[in-house]
């Protein structure tokens, strides 16, 4: 699906530059036409000859490569491309991009580029975590650039942490997903909650549930693959996200998730509330570990948590969509319809623990979607990724995303 796509591959001065050869070869195998643009420092890590041989094109690095009056036009390159990918992107290049410091061919090409821009940072974990780098990345996101988050692993410093460039094969797949997606959610902003919440009893114990977060993460991926900007609020789970259009916020408790959701929701077009949020929390968490005493009973007092779905259903404005989830053990349809109405939702997705292979911990799910009119759409047991696609397709087909978001 990438056949004849035109990609500019920008390479900067990072030890991860050697991975650019693998990335370049992946693009060529997928049928893309690739033009490599290197910073001068990048040539210290990988030679232009290697990259030129793989791409079949001369590598562009300097504004003037000969003394005959010819020069490389960054404007023409920017207009030629279907996408610009900078991988690896150093902290220095990220800073220059964020502040328009056009002192090399790659940055001027970036500033002239009309196509979508993808950035794959690669640096030591402390450089990546530094407020200056994070501020620059945030600024680049605000410009519409897509950040391919680095992963955790062993770094060039031999330390282990977040800063390692995403693997080349994964980056190639992400760009292929971008070109093959329908982009019918482009410019939409969607809030998604996922996973469990943990309600603290004492410093070592909590009340929780069996949610793995797989359904919510699948929904985030499905929305991002169709062009939406996704704000994913995740409870304590071990899952990872790599799609550049997904921004993740990690929380622990129901109150933390409620605060994050209500803060983000006003700027969203829709909220899909898939998290298994605790309804109650211990009234007074102990400051020290509860010791096992002679008494055979331990009594805890609980108070009710804020209801995220009800809150968003109450404050939503015209054009905003709120989708809830209901996990039931009996009378599922009745309970789901009641919840839909009581919380002012636009649609609710019911899954039942009575259905084998559905619900918590499974890679599969089986759901019934119910809209405000009472219309029900059943999805048979299938992989949660496919269920997520069906849910998003249903929302789009029902016209929930036709209203433009107010600026």
mmCIF file of C-alpha atoms in Angstrom:
data_model
loop_
_atom_site.group_PDB
_atom_site.id
_atom_site.type_symbol
_atom_site.label_atom_id
_atom_site.label_comp_id
_atom_site.label_asym_id
_atom_site.label_seq_id
_atom_site.Cartn_x
_atom_site.Cartn_y
_atom_site.Cartn_z
ATOM 1 C CA UNK A 1 0.000 0.000 0.000
ATOM 2 C CA UNK A 2 3.052 2.300 0.092
ATOM 3 C CA UNK A 3 3.799 1.747 -3.591
ATOM 4 C CA UNK A 4 4.965 4.984 -5.236
ATOM 5 C CA UNK A 5 4.614 6.952 -2.010
ATOM 6 C CA UNK A 6 7.305 9.635 -1.744
ATOM 7 C CA UNK A 7 9.059 9.763 1.609
ATOM 8 C CA UNK A 8 11.805 12.052 2.832
ATOM 9 C CA UNK A 9 13.904 10.225 5.418
ATOM 10 C CA UNK A 10 15.746 12.714 7.608
ATOM 11 C CA UNK A 11 18.709 11.353 9.561
ATOM 12 C CA UNK A 12 20.466 13.211 12.361
ATOM 13 C CA UNK A 13 23.632 12.704 14.407
ATOM 14 C CA UNK A 14 22.639 9.866 16.708
ATOM 15 C CA UNK A 15 24.147 6.431 17.255
ATOM 16 C CA UNK A 16 20.716 5.139 16.205
ATOM 17 C CA UNK A 17 21.470 6.402 12.683
ATOM 18 C CA UNK A 18 22.552 2.890 11.739
ATOM 19 C CA UNK A 19 18.913 1.827 12.109
ATOM 20 C CA UNK A 20 18.020 4.244 9.318
ATOM 21 C CA UNK A 21 19.475 1.762 6.819
ATOM 22 C CA UNK A 22 17.032 -0.907 8.031
ATOM 23 C CA UNK A 23 14.179 1.601 7.931
ATOM 24 C CA UNK A 24 15.110 2.737 4.435
ATOM 25 C CA UNK A 25 15.235 -0.824 3.175
ATOM 26 C CA UNK A 26 11.783 -1.497 4.680
ATOM 27 C CA UNK A 27 10.317 1.459 2.805
ATOM 28 C CA UNK A 28 11.905 0.389 -0.471
ATOM 29 C CA UNK A 29 10.555 -3.159 -0.018
ATOM 30 C CA UNK A 30 7.079 -1.706 0.511
ATOM 31 C CA UNK A 31 7.358 0.111 -2.828
ATOM 32 C CA UNK A 32 8.058 3.626 -1.593
ATOM 33 C CA UNK A 33 10.378 6.143 -3.222
ATOM 34 C CA UNK A 34 12.750 7.531 -0.597
ATOM 35 C CA UNK A 35 14.949 10.610 -0.585
ATOM 36 C CA UNK A 36 17.461 10.724 2.257
ATOM 37 C CA UNK A 37 18.363 14.081 3.788
ATOM 38 C CA UNK A 38 21.177 13.994 6.355
ATOM 39 C CA UNK A 39 22.541 16.523 8.780
ATOM 40 C CA UNK A 40 26.340 16.935 8.640
ATOM 41 C CA UNK A 41 26.660 15.201 12.035
ATOM 42 C CA UNK A 42 24.703 12.176 10.774
ATOM 43 C CA UNK A 43 27.506 11.376 8.320
ATOM 44 C CA UNK A 44 29.753 10.609 11.298
ATOM 45 C CA UNK A 45 27.500 7.660 12.149
ATOM 46 C CA UNK A 46 26.484 6.241 8.763
ATOM 47 C CA UNK A 47 27.877 6.955 5.302
ATOM 48 C CA UNK A 48 25.936 8.588 2.473
ATOM 49 C CA UNK A 49 27.233 5.814 0.194
ATOM 50 C CA UNK A 50 25.334 3.146 2.151
ATOM 51 C CA UNK A 51 22.110 5.118 2.092
ATOM 52 C CA UNK A 52 22.448 6.145 -1.537
ATOM 53 C CA UNK A 53 22.986 2.526 -2.545
ATOM 54 C CA UNK A 54 19.844 1.425 -0.684
ATOM 55 C CA UNK A 55 17.628 4.280 -1.923
ATOM 56 C CA UNK A 56 18.943 4.504 -5.477
ATOM 57 C CA UNK A 57 19.167 8.293 -5.065
ATOM 58 C CA UNK A 58 22.027 10.631 -4.172
ATOM 59 C CA UNK A 59 21.866 11.664 -0.531
ATOM 60 C CA UNK A 60 21.128 15.323 0.134
ATOM 61 C CA UNK A 61 23.074 16.941 2.946
ATOM 62 C CA UNK A 62 24.478 20.318 1.929
ATOM 63 C CA UNK A 63 22.786 23.270 0.280
ATOM 64 C CA UNK A 64 25.589 23.420 -2.305
ATOM 65 C CA UNK A 65 27.275 20.123 -3.216
ATOM 66 C CA UNK A 66 29.179 21.419 -6.229
ATOM 67 C CA UNK A 67 30.832 24.692 -7.192
ATOM 68 C CA UNK A 68 28.984 25.088 -10.496
ATOM 69 C CA UNK A 69 26.084 27.216 -9.271
ATOM 70 C CA UNK A 70 23.743 24.283 -8.672
ATOM 71 C CA UNK A 71 22.024 23.815 -5.334
ATOM 72 C CA UNK A 72 19.493 21.606 -3.557
ATOM 73 C CA UNK A 73 16.061 23.180 -3.283
ATOM 74 C CA UNK A 74 14.484 22.476 0.079
ATOM 75 C CA UNK A 75 11.248 23.966 -1.270
ATOM 76 C CA UNK A 76 11.033 21.451 -4.102
ATOM 77 C CA UNK A 77 11.779 18.611 -1.689
ATOM 78 C CA UNK A 78 9.059 19.788 0.675
ATOM 79 C CA UNK A 79 6.526 19.880 -2.152
ATOM 80 C CA UNK A 80 7.642 16.517 -3.568
ATOM 81 C CA UNK A 81 7.060 14.447 -0.427
ATOM 82 C CA UNK A 82 3.982 12.567 0.745
ATOM 83 C CA UNK A 83 5.561 12.344 4.211
ATOM 84 C CA UNK A 84 8.665 13.514 6.045
ATOM 85 C CA UNK A 85 10.115 11.173 8.652
ATOM 86 C CA UNK A 86 13.031 12.191 10.848
ATOM 87 C CA UNK A 87 14.512 9.065 12.399
ATOM 88 C CA UNK A 88 16.539 9.285 14.487
ATOM 89 C CA UNK A 89 15.785 12.786 15.739
ATOM 90 C CA UNK A 90 18.270 14.147 18.263
ATOM 91 C CA UNK A 91 17.493 16.625 21.032
ATOM 92 C CA UNK A 92 19.402 19.250 19.052
ATOM 93 C CA UNK A 93 17.358 18.754 15.876
ATOM 94 C CA UNK A 94 14.113 18.654 17.850
ATOM 95 C CA UNK A 95 15.042 21.975 19.470
ATOM 96 C CA UNK A 96 15.857 23.545 16.102
ATOM 97 C CA UNK A 97 12.606 22.308 14.574
ATOM 98 C CA UNK A 98 10.564 23.649 17.480
ATOM 99 C CA UNK A 99 12.168 27.074 17.214
ATOM 100 C CA UNK A 100 12.650 27.415 13.447
ATOM 101 C CA UNK A 101 16.452 27.450 13.495
ATOM 102 C CA UNK A 102 17.085 26.677 9.832
ATOM 103 C CA UNK A 103 20.836 26.136 9.824
ATOM 104 C CA UNK A 104 20.986 22.915 7.802
ATOM 105 C CA UNK A 105 19.307 21.313 4.810
ATOM 106 C CA UNK A 106 17.090 19.026 6.916
ATOM 107 C CA UNK A 107 15.570 21.834 8.997
ATOM 108 C CA UNK A 108 14.917 24.034 5.960
ATOM 109 C CA UNK A 109 13.261 21.060 4.262
ATOM 110 C CA UNK A 110 11.102 20.524 7.338
ATOM 111 C CA UNK A 111 10.047 24.172 7.379
ATOM 112 C CA UNK A 112 9.115 23.978 3.690
ATOM 113 C CA UNK A 113 7.328 20.637 3.892
ATOM 114 C CA UNK A 114 3.585 20.547 3.159
ATOM 115 C CA UNK A 115 3.259 16.834 3.927
ATOM 116 C CA UNK A 116 2.662 15.181 7.328
ATOM 117 C CA UNK A 117 5.768 15.069 9.512
ATOM 118 C CA UNK A 118 6.768 12.140 11.733
ATOM 119 C CA UNK A 119 9.513 12.467 14.352
ATOM 120 C CA UNK A 120 11.212 9.521 16.074
ATOM 121 C CA UNK A 121 13.338 10.830 18.967
ATOM 122 C CA UNK A 122 16.514 9.010 19.997
ATOM 123 C CA UNK A 123 18.684 10.142 22.903
ATOM 124 C CA UNK A 124 19.783 9.351 26.436
ATOM 125 C CA UNK A 125 16.952 8.993 28.916
ATOM 126 C CA UNK A 126 17.909 12.112 30.905
ATOM 127 C CA UNK A 127 18.056 14.207 27.738
ATOM 128 C CA UNK A 128 14.657 12.896 26.702
ATOM 129 C CA UNK A 129 13.144 13.576 30.135
ATOM 130 C CA UNK A 130 14.633 17.076 30.376
ATOM 131 C CA UNK A 131 11.956 19.804 30.533
ATOM 132 C CA UNK A 132 13.503 21.589 27.541
ATOM 133 C CA UNK A 133 13.167 18.493 25.342
ATOM 134 C CA UNK A 134 9.646 17.782 26.554
ATOM 135 C CA UNK A 135 8.626 21.389 25.941
ATOM 136 C CA UNK A 136 10.068 21.247 22.417
ATOM 137 C CA UNK A 137 8.216 18.001 21.694
ATOM 138 C CA UNK A 138 5.006 19.511 23.014
ATOM 139 C CA UNK A 139 5.480 22.507 20.754
ATOM 140 C CA UNK A 140 6.080 20.271 17.744
ATOM 141 C CA UNK A 141 2.883 18.363 18.558
ATOM 142 C CA UNK A 142 0.995 21.650 18.672
ATOM 143 C CA UNK A 143 2.247 22.336 15.131
ATOM 144 C CA UNK A 144 0.602 19.103 13.990
ATOM 145 C CA UNK A 145 3.723 16.945 13.894
ATOM 146 C CA UNK A 146 3.391 13.290 14.876
ATOM 147 C CA UNK A 147 5.804 12.088 17.548
ATOM 148 C CA UNK A 148 6.745 8.396 17.462
ATOM 149 C CA UNK A 149 7.503 7.854 21.124
ATOM 150 C CA UNK A 150 10.851 6.269 21.982
ATOM 151 C CA UNK A 151 10.862 2.980 23.824
ATOM 152 C CA UNK A 152 12.600 1.754 26.943
ATOM 153 C CA UNK A 153 15.780 -0.255 26.568
ATOM 154 C CA UNK A 154 19.547 -0.182 26.752
ATOM 155 C CA UNK A 155 20.932 3.111 25.505
ATOM 156 C CA UNK A 156 24.300 4.097 24.049
ATOM 157 C CA UNK A 157 25.357 5.177 27.549
ATOM 158 C CA UNK A 158 24.660 1.577 28.671
ATOM 159 C CA UNK A 159 21.976 2.927 30.966
ATOM 160 C CA UNK A 160 18.486 1.482 30.661
ATOM 161 C CA UNK A 161 15.554 3.828 30.234
ATOM 162 C CA UNK A 162 13.236 5.600 27.805
ATOM 163 C CA UNK A 163 14.992 7.224 24.877
ATOM 164 C CA UNK A 164 15.743 4.353 22.516
ATOM 165 C CA UNK A 165 14.349 4.978 19.032
ATOM 166 C CA UNK A 166 11.351 2.833 18.139
ATOM 167 C CA UNK A 167 12.371 -0.210 16.117
ATOM 168 C CA UNK A 168 12.636 0.408 12.338
ATOM 169 C CA UNK A 169 10.108 -2.255 11.383
ATOM 170 C CA UNK A 170 7.539 -0.735 13.721
ATOM 171 C CA UNK A 171 8.127 2.767 12.335
ATOM 172 C CA UNK A 172 7.703 1.471 8.775
ATOM 173 C CA UNK A 173 4.431 -0.186 9.786
ATOM 174 C CA UNK A 174 3.191 3.042 11.384
ATOM 175 C CA UNK A 175 3.739 4.987 8.179
ATOM 176 C CA UNK A 176 2.082 2.230 6.174
ATOM 177 C CA UNK A 177 -0.898 2.415 8.549
ATOM 178 C CA UNK A 178 -1.022 6.152 7.946
ATOM 179 C CA UNK A 179 -1.128 5.784 4.174
ATOM 180 C CA UNK A 180 -3.656 2.946 4.215
ATOM 181 C CA UNK A 181 -6.026 4.371 6.837
ATOM 182 C CA UNK A 182 -9.269 5.959 5.764
ATOM 183 C CA UNK A 183 -8.491 9.128 7.734
ATOM 184 C CA UNK A 184 -12.223 9.631 8.287
ATOM 185 C CA UNK A 185 -11.502 10.870 11.797
ATOM 186 C CA UNK A 186 -8.830 13.343 10.739
ATOM 187 C CA UNK A 187 -8.858 16.528 12.842
ATOM 188 C CA UNK A 188 -11.123 14.876 15.429
ATOM 189 C CA UNK A 189 -10.009 14.727 19.052
ATOM 190 C CA UNK A 190 -11.118 11.714 21.064
ATOM 191 C CA UNK A 191 -10.714 10.987 24.753
ATOM 192 C CA UNK A 192 -10.473 7.312 25.754
ATOM 193 C CA UNK A 193 -10.204 5.782 29.214
ATOM 194 C CA UNK A 194 -8.757 2.304 29.658
ATOM 195 C CA UNK A 195 -7.775 -0.245 32.259
ATOM 196 C CA UNK A 196 -8.630 -0.576 35.943
ATOM 197 C CA UNK A 197 -8.315 1.881 38.801
ATOM 198 C CA UNK A 198 -6.648 1.036 42.105
ATOM 199 C CA UNK A 199 -8.104 2.407 45.331
ATOM 200 C CA UNK A 200 -5.561 2.558 48.123
ATOM 201 C CA UNK A 201 -6.179 0.701 51.399
ATOM 202 C CA UNK A 202 -2.707 1.186 52.865
ATOM 203 C CA UNK A 203 0.792 1.665 51.358
ATOM 204 C CA UNK A 204 0.898 -1.934 50.090
ATOM 205 C CA UNK A 205 -2.733 -2.895 49.373
ATOM 206 C CA UNK A 206 -5.533 -1.667 47.158
ATOM 207 C CA UNK A 207 -9.008 -2.459 45.882
ATOM 208 C CA UNK A 208 -9.021 -3.130 42.129
ATOM 209 C CA UNK A 209 -10.406 -5.302 39.365
ATOM 210 C CA UNK A 210 -9.264 -7.650 36.613
ATOM 211 C CA UNK A 211 -9.298 -5.183 33.691
ATOM 212 C CA UNK A 212 -6.253 -5.522 31.428
ATOM 213 C CA UNK A 213 -6.889 -2.341 29.423
ATOM 214 C CA UNK A 214 -6.765 -4.244 26.118
ATOM 215 C CA UNK A 215 -10.154 -3.049 24.877
ATOM 216 C CA UNK A 216 -9.442 0.597 25.618
ATOM 217 C CA UNK A 217 -5.992 0.466 24.053
ATOM 218 C CA UNK A 218 -7.462 -1.226 20.972
ATOM 219 C CA UNK A 219 -9.994 1.606 20.689
ATOM 220 C CA UNK A 220 -7.218 4.193 20.968
ATOM 221 C CA UNK A 221 -5.283 2.474 18.187
ATOM 222 C CA UNK A 222 -8.387 2.182 15.996
ATOM 223 C CA UNK A 223 -9.151 5.901 16.340
ATOM 224 C CA UNK A 224 -5.545 6.959 15.726
ATOM 225 C CA UNK A 225 -5.278 4.764 12.638
ATOM 226 C CA UNK A 226 -8.233 6.679 11.201
ATOM 227 C CA UNK A 227 -6.567 10.029 11.784
ATOM 228 C CA UNK A 228 -7.912 11.092 15.182
ATOM 229 C CA UNK A 229 -5.815 12.722 17.855
ATOM 230 C CA UNK A 230 -6.304 10.505 20.890
ATOM 231 C CA UNK A 231 -5.968 11.399 24.561
ATOM 232 C CA UNK A 232 -5.656 8.045 26.335
ATOM 233 C CA UNK A 233 -6.109 8.029 30.111
ATOM 234 C CA UNK A 234 -4.838 4.689 31.380
ATOM 235 C CA UNK A 235 -5.084 3.055 34.751
ATOM 236 C CA UNK A 236 -2.282 0.764 35.975
ATOM 237 C CA UNK A 237 -1.621 -1.592 33.034
ATOM 238 C CA UNK A 238 1.457 -3.077 31.369
ATOM 239 C CA UNK A 239 0.387 -2.201 27.809
ATOM 240 C CA UNK A 240 2.355 0.175 25.588
ATOM 241 C CA UNK A 241 1.316 2.626 22.875
ATOM 242 C CA UNK A 242 3.470 3.644 19.925
ATOM 243 C CA UNK A 243 1.107 5.399 17.524
ATOM 244 C CA UNK A 244 2.184 9.041 17.169
ATOM 245 C CA UNK A 245 -1.402 10.316 17.402
ATOM 246 C CA UNK A 246 -1.960 8.782 20.844
ATOM 247 C CA UNK A 247 -0.989 10.827 23.879
ATOM 248 C CA UNK A 248 -1.068 8.850 27.103
ATOM 249 C CA UNK A 249 -1.803 10.002 30.649
ATOM 250 C CA UNK A 250 -1.247 7.449 33.413
ATOM 251 C CA UNK A 251 -3.385 7.527 36.542
ATOM 252 C CA UNK A 252 -3.993 5.203 39.454
ATOM 253 C CA UNK A 253 -7.234 6.010 41.236
ATOM 254 C CA UNK A 254 -10.774 6.760 40.083
ATOM 255 C CA UNK A 255 -10.486 10.314 41.362
ATOM 256 C CA UNK A 256 -7.301 10.845 39.354
ATOM 257 C CA UNK A 257 -8.988 9.493 36.231
ATOM 258 C CA UNK A 258 -12.020 11.712 36.860
ATOM 259 C CA UNK A 259 -9.813 14.799 37.208
ATOM 260 C CA UNK A 260 -7.866 14.011 34.028
ATOM 261 C CA UNK A 261 -11.024 13.275 32.018
ATOM 262 C CA UNK A 262 -12.894 16.412 33.085
ATOM 263 C CA UNK A 263 -9.819 18.535 32.338
ATOM 264 C CA UNK A 264 -9.366 17.163 28.814
ATOM 265 C CA UNK A 265 -12.992 16.672 27.753
ATOM 266 C CA UNK A 266 -13.896 20.311 26.915
ATOM 267 C CA UNK A 267 -11.429 20.232 23.984
ATOM 268 C CA UNK A 268 -12.596 16.842 22.698
ATOM 269 C CA UNK A 269 -15.068 15.853 20.003
ATOM 270 C CA UNK A 270 -15.870 12.589 21.778
ATOM 271 C CA UNK A 271 -15.141 10.503 24.846
ATOM 272 C CA UNK A 272 -15.144 6.696 24.861
ATOM 273 C CA UNK A 273 -15.162 5.549 28.466
ATOM 274 C CA UNK A 274 -13.864 2.008 28.432
ATOM 275 C CA UNK A 275 -12.036 1.928 31.781
ATOM 276 C CA UNK A 276 -13.282 -0.277 34.597
ATOM 277 C CA UNK A 277 -13.502 2.483 37.190
ATOM 278 C CA UNK A 278 -14.000 1.610 40.854
ATOM 279 C CA UNK A 279 -17.377 2.764 42.137
ATOM 280 C CA UNK A 280 -16.114 3.005 45.733
ATOM 281 C CA UNK A 281 -12.852 3.688 47.580
ATOM 282 C CA UNK A 282 -11.741 3.177 51.195
ATOM 283 C CA UNK A 283 -12.912 6.169 53.212
ATOM 284 C CA UNK A 284 -9.676 6.533 55.163
ATOM 285 C CA UNK A 285 -6.595 4.830 53.650
ATOM 286 C CA UNK A 286 -4.118 3.841 56.341
ATOM 287 C CA UNK A 287 -0.773 5.648 56.392
ATOM 288 C CA UNK A 288 1.082 2.508 57.465
ATOM 289 C CA UNK A 289 0.669 -1.163 56.610
ATOM 290 C CA UNK A 290 -2.260 -2.880 58.310
ATOM 291 C CA UNK A 291 -0.878 -5.697 60.443
ATOM 292 C CA UNK A 292 -2.504 -9.042 60.821
ATOM 293 C CA UNK A 293 -3.951 -9.101 64.328
ATOM 294 C CA UNK A 294 -5.737 -11.693 66.405
ATOM 295 C CA UNK A 295 -9.136 -10.424 65.324
ATOM 296 C CA UNK A 296 -10.634 -12.626 62.640
ATOM 297 C CA UNK A 297 -12.427 -9.735 60.936
ATOM 298 C CA UNK A 298 -11.175 -6.523 59.367
ATOM 299 C CA UNK A 299 -13.803 -3.911 58.603
ATOM 300 C CA UNK A 300 -13.278 -1.198 55.992
ATOM 301 C CA UNK A 301 -15.592 1.720 55.333
ATOM 302 C CA UNK A 302 -16.083 2.808 51.724
ATOM 303 C CA UNK A 303 -17.276 6.029 50.077
ATOM 304 C CA UNK A 304 -18.552 6.479 46.539
ATOM 305 C CA UNK A 305 -16.239 7.778 43.807
ATOM 306 C CA UNK A 306 -17.137 10.450 41.285
ATOM 307 C CA UNK A 307 -18.925 9.041 38.224
ATOM 308 C CA UNK A 308 -16.865 9.933 35.130
ATOM 309 C CA UNK A 309 -19.518 8.956 32.575
ATOM 310 C CA UNK A 310 -22.276 10.849 34.386
ATOM 311 C CA UNK A 311 -20.084 13.934 34.761
ATOM 312 C CA UNK A 312 -19.133 14.060 31.080
ATOM 313 C CA UNK A 313 -22.702 13.282 30.045
ATOM 314 C CA UNK A 314 -23.858 16.249 32.088
ATOM 315 C CA UNK A 315 -21.292 18.788 30.859
ATOM 316 C CA UNK A 316 -21.106 17.779 27.190
ATOM 317 C CA UNK A 317 -22.025 20.493 24.724
ATOM 318 C CA UNK A 318 -23.811 20.226 21.390
ATOM 319 C CA UNK A 319 -21.751 18.164 18.966
ATOM 320 C CA UNK A 320 -19.813 16.274 21.619
ATOM 321 C CA UNK A 321 -20.293 12.510 21.890
ATOM 322 C CA UNK A 322 -19.995 10.357 25.014
ATOM 323 C CA UNK A 323 -19.839 6.572 24.715
ATOM 324 C CA UNK A 324 -19.956 4.393 27.798
ATOM 325 C CA UNK A 325 -19.247 0.727 28.505
ATOM 326 C CA UNK A 326 -21.250 -1.645 30.659
ATOM 327 C CA UNK A 327 -19.861 -4.934 31.932
ATOM 328 C CA UNK A 328 -22.726 -6.954 33.350
ATOM 329 C CA UNK A 329 -23.262 -10.390 34.854
ATOM 330 C CA UNK A 330 -27.052 -10.535 34.497
ATOM 331 C CA UNK A 331 -29.906 -8.639 32.787
ATOM 332 C CA UNK A 332 -27.289 -6.902 30.656
ATOM 333 C CA UNK A 333 -29.595 -5.217 28.133
ATOM 334 C CA UNK A 334 -31.863 -3.818 30.843
ATOM 335 C CA UNK A 335 -28.980 -2.457 32.921
ATOM 336 C CA UNK A 336 -27.157 -1.040 29.880
ATOM 337 C CA UNK A 337 -30.238 0.844 28.624
ATOM 338 C CA UNK A 338 -30.856 2.272 32.071
ATOM 339 C CA UNK A 339 -27.236 3.394 32.333
ATOM 340 C CA UNK A 340 -27.382 4.943 28.848
ATOM 341 C CA UNK A 341 -30.344 7.100 29.821
ATOM 342 C CA UNK A 342 -29.307 7.948 33.373
ATOM 343 C CA UNK A 343 -25.841 9.142 32.373
ATOM 344 C CA UNK A 344 -26.960 10.985 29.222
ATOM 345 C CA UNK A 345 -24.758 8.896 26.929
ATOM 346 C CA UNK A 346 -24.999 8.775 23.146
ATOM 347 C CA UNK A 347 -24.156 5.084 22.924
ATOM 348 C CA UNK A 348 -23.293 2.290 25.314
ATOM 349 C CA UNK A 349 -21.291 -0.859 24.622
ATOM 350 C CA UNK A 350 -22.431 -3.886 26.588
ATOM 351 C CA UNK A 351 -20.262 -6.895 27.272
ATOM 352 C CA UNK A 352 -21.283 -9.705 29.578
ATOM 353 C CA UNK A 353 -19.228 -12.033 31.713
ATOM 354 C CA UNK A 354 -21.782 -14.699 30.784
ATOM 355 C CA UNK A 355 -20.299 -14.757 27.255
ATOM 356 C CA UNK A 356 -17.318 -17.091 27.092
ATOM 357 C CA UNK A 357 -14.183 -15.310 25.864
ATOM 358 C CA UNK A 358 -15.551 -11.816 26.571
ATOM 359 C CA UNK A 359 -14.672 -9.258 29.217
ATOM 360 C CA UNK A 360 -11.617 -8.966 31.433
ATOM 361 C CA UNK A 361 -8.220 -10.484 30.593
ATOM 362 C CA UNK A 362 -9.254 -11.944 27.236
ATOM 363 C CA UNK A 363 -7.827 -10.955 23.854
ATOM 364 C CA UNK A 364 -11.342 -11.359 22.465
ATOM 365 C CA UNK A 365 -14.649 -9.688 23.164
ATOM 366 C CA UNK A 366 -18.309 -9.942 22.249
ATOM 367 C CA UNK A 367 -20.442 -6.816 22.556
ATOM 368 C CA UNK A 368 -23.815 -5.240 21.885
ATOM 369 C CA UNK A 369 -23.894 -1.547 20.934
ATOM 370 C CA UNK A 370 -27.013 0.366 21.983
ATOM 371 C CA UNK A 371 -27.693 3.942 20.845
ATOM 372 C CA UNK A 372 -30.053 6.600 22.188
ATOM 373 C CA UNK A 373 -32.866 5.391 19.925
ATOM 374 C CA UNK A 374 -32.615 1.924 21.445
ATOM 375 C CA UNK A 375 -31.193 0.429 18.250
ATOM 376 C CA UNK A 376 -28.948 -2.543 19.045
ATOM 377 C CA UNK A 377 -26.021 -3.814 16.984
ATOM 378 C CA UNK A 378 -24.387 -7.098 17.994
ATOM 379 C CA UNK A 379 -20.729 -7.892 17.391
ATOM 380 C CA UNK A 380 -19.852 -11.608 17.599
ATOM 381 C CA UNK A 381 -16.817 -12.912 19.458
ATOM 382 C CA UNK A 382 -13.639 -11.661 17.791
ATOM 383 C CA UNK A 383 -10.278 -10.110 18.571
ATOM 384 C CA UNK A 384 -10.567 -6.894 20.564
ATOM 385 C CA UNK A 385 -8.759 -5.005 17.805
ATOM 386 C CA UNK A 386 -11.514 -5.978 15.387
ATOM 387 C CA UNK A 387 -14.227 -5.187 17.939
ATOM 388 C CA UNK A 388 -12.695 -1.738 18.374
ATOM 389 C CA UNK A 389 -12.809 -1.187 14.612
ATOM 390 C CA UNK A 390 -16.474 -2.220 14.555
ATOM 391 C CA UNK A 391 -17.325 0.213 17.360
ATOM 392 C CA UNK A 392 -15.628 3.151 15.646
ATOM 393 C CA UNK A 393 -17.161 2.254 12.289
ATOM 394 C CA UNK A 394 -20.604 2.173 13.937
ATOM 395 C CA UNK A 395 -20.083 5.607 15.490
ATOM 396 C CA UNK A 396 -19.046 7.104 12.166
ATOM 397 C CA UNK A 397 -21.876 5.409 10.256
ATOM 398 C CA UNK A 398 -24.374 6.730 12.804
ATOM 399 C CA UNK A 399 -23.278 10.294 12.052
ATOM 400 C CA UNK A 400 -21.828 11.097 15.449
ATOM 401 C CA UNK A 401 -18.732 12.746 13.965
ATOM 402 C CA UNK A 402 -20.391 14.827 11.253
ATOM 403 C CA UNK A 403 -20.657 17.947 13.370
ATOM 404 C CA UNK A 404 -17.555 20.107 13.142
ATOM 405 C CA UNK A 405 -15.885 20.856 16.433
ATOM 406 C CA UNK A 406 -16.118 24.543 17.409
ATOM 407 C CA UNK A 407 -12.770 26.322 17.338
#
